[in-house]
């Protein structure tokens, strides 16, 4: 289940967000290099804005959205430091609108927030479906339960099962997710990870087409 904006604001305000690594995820860079990011792009749950910034630098028409105002403030400051005129807006991923405006949606580490612990991502997927053009692609990078780690980890079926009518799951494969070990993450301490270090964790990478 998702948390209120105040929770997400706090992790940006106090610098404890383990997903803020100062660069795009390698798995997302591979998607870009392979040509899977096309047309108008929505970076949903954009966080620090690393992917929106990189895509803007490459000339893509992209909007980064996040529920937390502090995340958007962080992302905008990040873009200014990079000298990039990237676009960011505060938005609720469950209510993105009703107009199919996007050819590509990128979800880096948001889906698992809704799907872990037997959560139901149905409302989230409905919201994405409404704004994704027919034939458009949704790319999901989510933490996997294939190995121990910290964060909301999910099984393969937690991604594959929710996609029913209106979606075609074309590929679901193991990947890696790069994170920063935060001192606030108890699970990291239990695993003997050093606070501040960067680790590559088990993840899933899904490519889903809106039919």
mmCIF file of C-alpha atoms in Angstrom:
data_model
loop_
_atom_site.group_PDB
_atom_site.id
_atom_site.type_symbol
_atom_site.label_atom_id
_atom_site.label_comp_id
_atom_site.label_asym_id
_atom_site.label_seq_id
_atom_site.Cartn_x
_atom_site.Cartn_y
_atom_site.Cartn_z
ATOM 1 C CA UNK A 1 0.000 0.000 0.000
ATOM 2 C CA UNK A 2 1.230 3.476 -0.827
ATOM 3 C CA UNK A 3 2.135 5.936 1.911
ATOM 4 C CA UNK A 4 0.960 9.552 2.280
ATOM 5 C CA UNK A 5 2.967 12.433 0.789
ATOM 6 C CA UNK A 6 4.292 13.354 4.243
ATOM 7 C CA UNK A 7 6.229 10.082 4.450
ATOM 8 C CA UNK A 8 7.860 10.576 1.056
ATOM 9 C CA UNK A 9 8.544 14.256 1.802
ATOM 10 C CA UNK A 10 10.461 13.242 4.922
ATOM 11 C CA UNK A 11 12.875 10.870 3.151
ATOM 12 C CA UNK A 12 13.830 13.632 0.699
ATOM 13 C CA UNK A 13 14.025 16.321 3.370
ATOM 14 C CA UNK A 14 16.321 14.253 5.629
ATOM 15 C CA UNK A 15 18.338 12.638 2.822
ATOM 16 C CA UNK A 16 17.478 9.052 3.748
ATOM 17 C CA UNK A 17 15.950 7.925 0.423
ATOM 18 C CA UNK A 18 17.903 4.784 -0.597
ATOM 19 C CA UNK A 19 16.884 5.144 -4.247
ATOM 20 C CA UNK A 20 18.613 8.530 -4.657
ATOM 21 C CA UNK A 21 21.963 7.457 -6.122
ATOM 22 C CA UNK A 22 22.865 10.513 -8.183
ATOM 23 C CA UNK A 23 22.500 8.801 -11.543
ATOM 24 C CA UNK A 24 19.964 6.880 -13.660
ATOM 25 C CA UNK A 25 19.427 3.186 -13.103
ATOM 26 C CA UNK A 26 21.648 1.086 -15.432
ATOM 27 C CA UNK A 27 18.606 -0.980 -16.451
ATOM 28 C CA UNK A 28 16.818 2.186 -17.581
ATOM 29 C CA UNK A 29 19.883 3.329 -19.525
ATOM 30 C CA UNK A 30 19.779 -0.002 -21.356
ATOM 31 C CA UNK A 31 16.140 0.596 -22.295
ATOM 32 C CA UNK A 32 17.121 3.987 -23.692
ATOM 33 C CA UNK A 33 20.053 2.535 -25.650
ATOM 34 C CA UNK A 34 17.840 -0.224 -27.071
ATOM 35 C CA UNK A 35 15.290 2.312 -28.322
ATOM 36 C CA UNK A 36 12.416 1.309 -26.059
ATOM 37 C CA UNK A 37 11.768 4.858 -24.823
ATOM 38 C CA UNK A 38 9.729 6.480 -27.569
ATOM 39 C CA UNK A 39 7.466 9.469 -28.218
ATOM 40 C CA UNK A 40 5.897 11.342 -25.323
ATOM 41 C CA UNK A 41 7.177 9.876 -22.040
ATOM 42 C CA UNK A 42 5.779 9.859 -18.495
ATOM 43 C CA UNK A 43 8.301 9.143 -15.725
ATOM 44 C CA UNK A 44 5.896 8.144 -12.955
ATOM 45 C CA UNK A 45 7.235 8.271 -9.404
ATOM 46 C CA UNK A 46 10.206 10.217 -10.763
ATOM 47 C CA UNK A 47 11.802 10.859 -7.368
ATOM 48 C CA UNK A 48 15.072 12.772 -7.728
ATOM 49 C CA UNK A 49 14.407 13.127 -11.451
ATOM 50 C CA UNK A 50 17.490 11.332 -12.767
ATOM 51 C CA UNK A 51 15.631 9.565 -15.586
ATOM 52 C CA UNK A 52 13.598 12.614 -16.599
ATOM 53 C CA UNK A 53 16.787 14.678 -16.708
ATOM 54 C CA UNK A 54 18.661 12.133 -18.824
ATOM 55 C CA UNK A 55 15.767 11.715 -21.249
ATOM 56 C CA UNK A 56 15.398 15.494 -21.561
ATOM 57 C CA UNK A 57 19.118 15.770 -22.310
ATOM 58 C CA UNK A 58 18.624 13.248 -25.109
ATOM 59 C CA UNK A 59 15.794 15.278 -26.630
ATOM 60 C CA UNK A 60 12.800 13.259 -25.437
ATOM 61 C CA UNK A 61 9.440 14.877 -24.661
ATOM 62 C CA UNK A 62 9.196 13.771 -21.028
ATOM 63 C CA UNK A 63 7.326 14.726 -17.860
ATOM 64 C CA UNK A 64 8.385 13.519 -14.411
ATOM 65 C CA UNK A 65 5.662 13.235 -11.752
ATOM 66 C CA UNK A 66 5.744 12.345 -8.094
ATOM 67 C CA UNK A 67 3.300 12.400 -5.194
ATOM 68 C CA UNK A 68 5.746 14.169 -2.866
ATOM 69 C CA UNK A 69 6.287 17.926 -3.251
ATOM 70 C CA UNK A 70 9.733 17.495 -1.683
ATOM 71 C CA UNK A 71 10.669 15.003 -4.400
ATOM 72 C CA UNK A 72 9.616 17.449 -7.102
ATOM 73 C CA UNK A 73 11.550 20.279 -5.437
ATOM 74 C CA UNK A 74 14.593 17.997 -5.262
ATOM 75 C CA UNK A 75 14.199 16.974 -8.920
ATOM 76 C CA UNK A 76 13.880 20.576 -10.090
ATOM 77 C CA UNK A 77 17.004 21.569 -8.160
ATOM 78 C CA UNK A 78 18.771 18.524 -9.604
ATOM 79 C CA UNK A 79 17.814 19.595 -13.133
ATOM 80 C CA UNK A 80 19.095 23.124 -12.523
ATOM 81 C CA UNK A 81 22.433 21.717 -11.351
ATOM 82 C CA UNK A 82 22.625 19.740 -14.597
ATOM 83 C CA UNK A 83 21.641 22.782 -16.640
ATOM 84 C CA UNK A 84 18.628 20.930 -18.047
ATOM 85 C CA UNK A 85 15.145 22.400 -18.526
ATOM 86 C CA UNK A 86 13.360 19.220 -17.424
ATOM 87 C CA UNK A 87 9.646 19.266 -16.583
ATOM 88 C CA UNK A 88 8.302 18.037 -13.245
ATOM 89 C CA UNK A 89 4.874 18.125 -11.605
ATOM 90 C CA UNK A 90 3.312 16.940 -8.361
ATOM 91 C CA UNK A 91 0.751 14.270 -9.254
ATOM 92 C CA UNK A 92 -1.023 11.280 -7.723
ATOM 93 C CA UNK A 93 -0.137 8.104 -9.634
ATOM 94 C CA UNK A 94 -3.653 6.820 -8.935
ATOM 95 C CA UNK A 95 -5.238 9.835 -10.645
ATOM 96 C CA UNK A 96 -3.146 10.800 -13.659
ATOM 97 C CA UNK A 97 -6.067 11.903 -15.813
ATOM 98 C CA UNK A 98 -8.239 10.438 -18.554
ATOM 99 C CA UNK A 99 -6.488 11.505 -21.750
ATOM 100 C CA UNK A 100 -4.146 8.976 -23.455
ATOM 101 C CA UNK A 101 -1.210 11.343 -23.924
ATOM 102 C CA UNK A 102 1.867 9.132 -23.566
ATOM 103 C CA UNK A 103 3.606 6.688 -25.880
ATOM 104 C CA UNK A 104 5.867 5.391 -23.101
ATOM 105 C CA UNK A 105 5.522 5.201 -19.320
ATOM 106 C CA UNK A 106 8.568 4.518 -17.177
ATOM 107 C CA UNK A 107 8.069 3.125 -13.676
ATOM 108 C CA UNK A 108 11.339 2.778 -11.802
ATOM 109 C CA UNK A 109 10.660 1.434 -8.300
ATOM 110 C CA UNK A 110 7.024 2.516 -7.890
ATOM 111 C CA UNK A 111 5.043 -0.570 -8.895
ATOM 112 C CA UNK A 112 6.428 -2.611 -6.000
ATOM 113 C CA UNK A 113 5.119 0.003 -3.530
ATOM 114 C CA UNK A 114 1.580 -0.947 -4.545
ATOM 115 C CA UNK A 115 2.162 -4.670 -5.096
ATOM 116 C CA UNK A 116 4.254 -5.871 -2.131
ATOM 117 C CA UNK A 117 2.785 -7.725 0.875
ATOM 118 C CA UNK A 118 -0.091 -8.978 -1.279
ATOM 119 C CA UNK A 119 -1.025 -5.432 -2.214
ATOM 120 C CA UNK A 120 -3.372 -4.702 -5.098
ATOM 121 C CA UNK A 121 -1.945 -2.499 -7.898
ATOM 122 C CA UNK A 122 -5.222 -2.593 -9.861
ATOM 123 C CA UNK A 123 -6.134 1.066 -9.330
ATOM 124 C CA UNK A 124 -2.597 2.116 -10.209
ATOM 125 C CA UNK A 125 -2.639 0.133 -13.447
ATOM 126 C CA UNK A 126 -6.047 1.568 -14.364
ATOM 127 C CA UNK A 127 -4.604 5.050 -13.929
ATOM 128 C CA UNK A 128 -1.640 4.219 -16.183
ATOM 129 C CA UNK A 129 -3.897 2.600 -18.782
ATOM 130 C CA UNK A 130 -6.011 5.756 -19.053
ATOM 131 C CA UNK A 131 -3.036 7.965 -19.954
ATOM 132 C CA UNK A 132 -1.067 5.520 -22.118
ATOM 133 C CA UNK A 133 -1.877 5.525 -25.834
ATOM 134 C CA UNK A 134 -3.025 2.258 -27.458
ATOM 135 C CA UNK A 135 0.102 0.419 -28.548
ATOM 136 C CA UNK A 136 2.197 2.353 -26.050
ATOM 137 C CA UNK A 137 4.626 0.701 -23.655
ATOM 138 C CA UNK A 138 4.905 0.570 -19.883
ATOM 139 C CA UNK A 139 8.360 -0.353 -18.547
ATOM 140 C CA UNK A 140 8.580 -1.479 -14.913
ATOM 141 C CA UNK A 141 11.737 -1.890 -12.836
ATOM 142 C CA UNK A 142 10.797 -3.386 -9.460
ATOM 143 C CA UNK A 143 12.670 -5.002 -6.587
ATOM 144 C CA UNK A 144 12.591 -8.810 -6.671
ATOM 145 C CA UNK A 145 12.257 -11.363 -3.882
ATOM 146 C CA UNK A 146 14.715 -13.632 -5.720
ATOM 147 C CA UNK A 147 17.360 -12.835 -3.108
ATOM 148 C CA UNK A 148 17.537 -11.130 0.326
ATOM 149 C CA UNK A 149 17.666 -7.365 0.419
ATOM 150 C CA UNK A 150 15.945 -4.276 1.731
ATOM 151 C CA UNK A 151 12.908 -2.489 0.379
ATOM 152 C CA UNK A 152 9.475 -3.723 -0.796
ATOM 153 C CA UNK A 153 10.425 -6.863 -2.701
ATOM 154 C CA UNK A 154 7.907 -8.705 -4.864
ATOM 155 C CA UNK A 155 7.571 -12.038 -6.641
ATOM 156 C CA UNK A 156 7.368 -12.656 -10.369
ATOM 157 C CA UNK A 157 3.655 -13.404 -10.081
ATOM 158 C CA UNK A 158 3.058 -10.092 -8.295
ATOM 159 C CA UNK A 159 3.955 -8.415 -11.587
ATOM 160 C CA UNK A 160 2.528 -10.902 -14.080
ATOM 161 C CA UNK A 161 -0.847 -11.598 -12.444
ATOM 162 C CA UNK A 162 -2.339 -8.051 -12.317
ATOM 163 C CA UNK A 163 -2.061 -7.503 -16.085
ATOM 164 C CA UNK A 164 -5.351 -8.619 -17.596
ATOM 165 C CA UNK A 165 -7.582 -7.231 -20.323
ATOM 166 C CA UNK A 166 -6.149 -4.180 -22.034
ATOM 167 C CA UNK A 167 -2.537 -5.188 -21.452
ATOM 168 C CA UNK A 168 -0.056 -7.530 -23.136
ATOM 169 C CA UNK A 169 2.891 -8.530 -20.951
ATOM 170 C CA UNK A 170 5.565 -9.000 -23.611
ATOM 171 C CA UNK A 171 8.612 -9.591 -21.422
ATOM 172 C CA UNK A 172 9.391 -10.128 -17.755
ATOM 173 C CA UNK A 173 12.980 -10.893 -16.874
ATOM 174 C CA UNK A 174 15.461 -10.677 -13.980
ATOM 175 C CA UNK A 175 17.393 -7.422 -13.718
ATOM 176 C CA UNK A 176 19.364 -5.413 -11.172
ATOM 177 C CA UNK A 177 18.383 -2.318 -9.227
ATOM 178 C CA UNK A 178 21.047 0.016 -7.866
ATOM 179 C CA UNK A 179 20.397 1.508 -4.427
ATOM 180 C CA UNK A 180 22.167 3.409 -1.677
ATOM 181 C CA UNK A 181 22.353 1.830 1.763
ATOM 182 C CA UNK A 182 20.626 4.230 4.134
ATOM 183 C CA UNK A 183 21.358 4.263 7.846
ATOM 184 C CA UNK A 184 17.601 4.309 8.418
ATOM 185 C CA UNK A 185 17.082 0.939 6.723
ATOM 186 C CA UNK A 186 17.015 -1.690 9.461
ATOM 187 C CA UNK A 187 17.052 -4.553 6.964
ATOM 188 C CA UNK A 188 20.347 -3.275 5.586
ATOM 189 C CA UNK A 189 21.936 -3.390 9.011
ATOM 190 C CA UNK A 190 20.710 -6.947 9.482
ATOM 191 C CA UNK A 191 22.339 -7.903 6.175
ATOM 192 C CA UNK A 192 25.641 -6.350 7.254
ATOM 193 C CA UNK A 193 25.610 -3.642 4.585
ATOM 194 C CA UNK A 194 27.688 -0.512 5.094
ATOM 195 C CA UNK A 195 25.645 2.734 5.317
ATOM 196 C CA UNK A 196 26.301 4.985 2.341
ATOM 197 C CA UNK A 197 27.492 2.192 0.062
ATOM 198 C CA UNK A 198 25.921 1.454 -3.313
ATOM 199 C CA UNK A 199 24.541 -2.034 -3.905
ATOM 200 C CA UNK A 200 22.956 -3.798 -6.883
ATOM 201 C CA UNK A 201 19.875 -5.722 -5.827
ATOM 202 C CA UNK A 202 17.709 -8.328 -7.517
ATOM 203 C CA UNK A 203 14.941 -6.801 -9.597
ATOM 204 C CA UNK A 204 12.385 -7.498 -12.296
ATOM 205 C CA UNK A 205 12.199 -5.666 -15.602
ATOM 206 C CA UNK A 206 8.847 -5.851 -17.362
ATOM 207 C CA UNK A 207 7.771 -4.604 -20.767
ATOM 208 C CA UNK A 208 4.005 -4.259 -21.095
ATOM 209 C CA UNK A 209 2.086 -3.038 -24.129
ATOM 210 C CA UNK A 210 -1.299 -1.368 -23.924
ATOM 211 C CA UNK A 211 -3.561 -3.248 -26.321
#
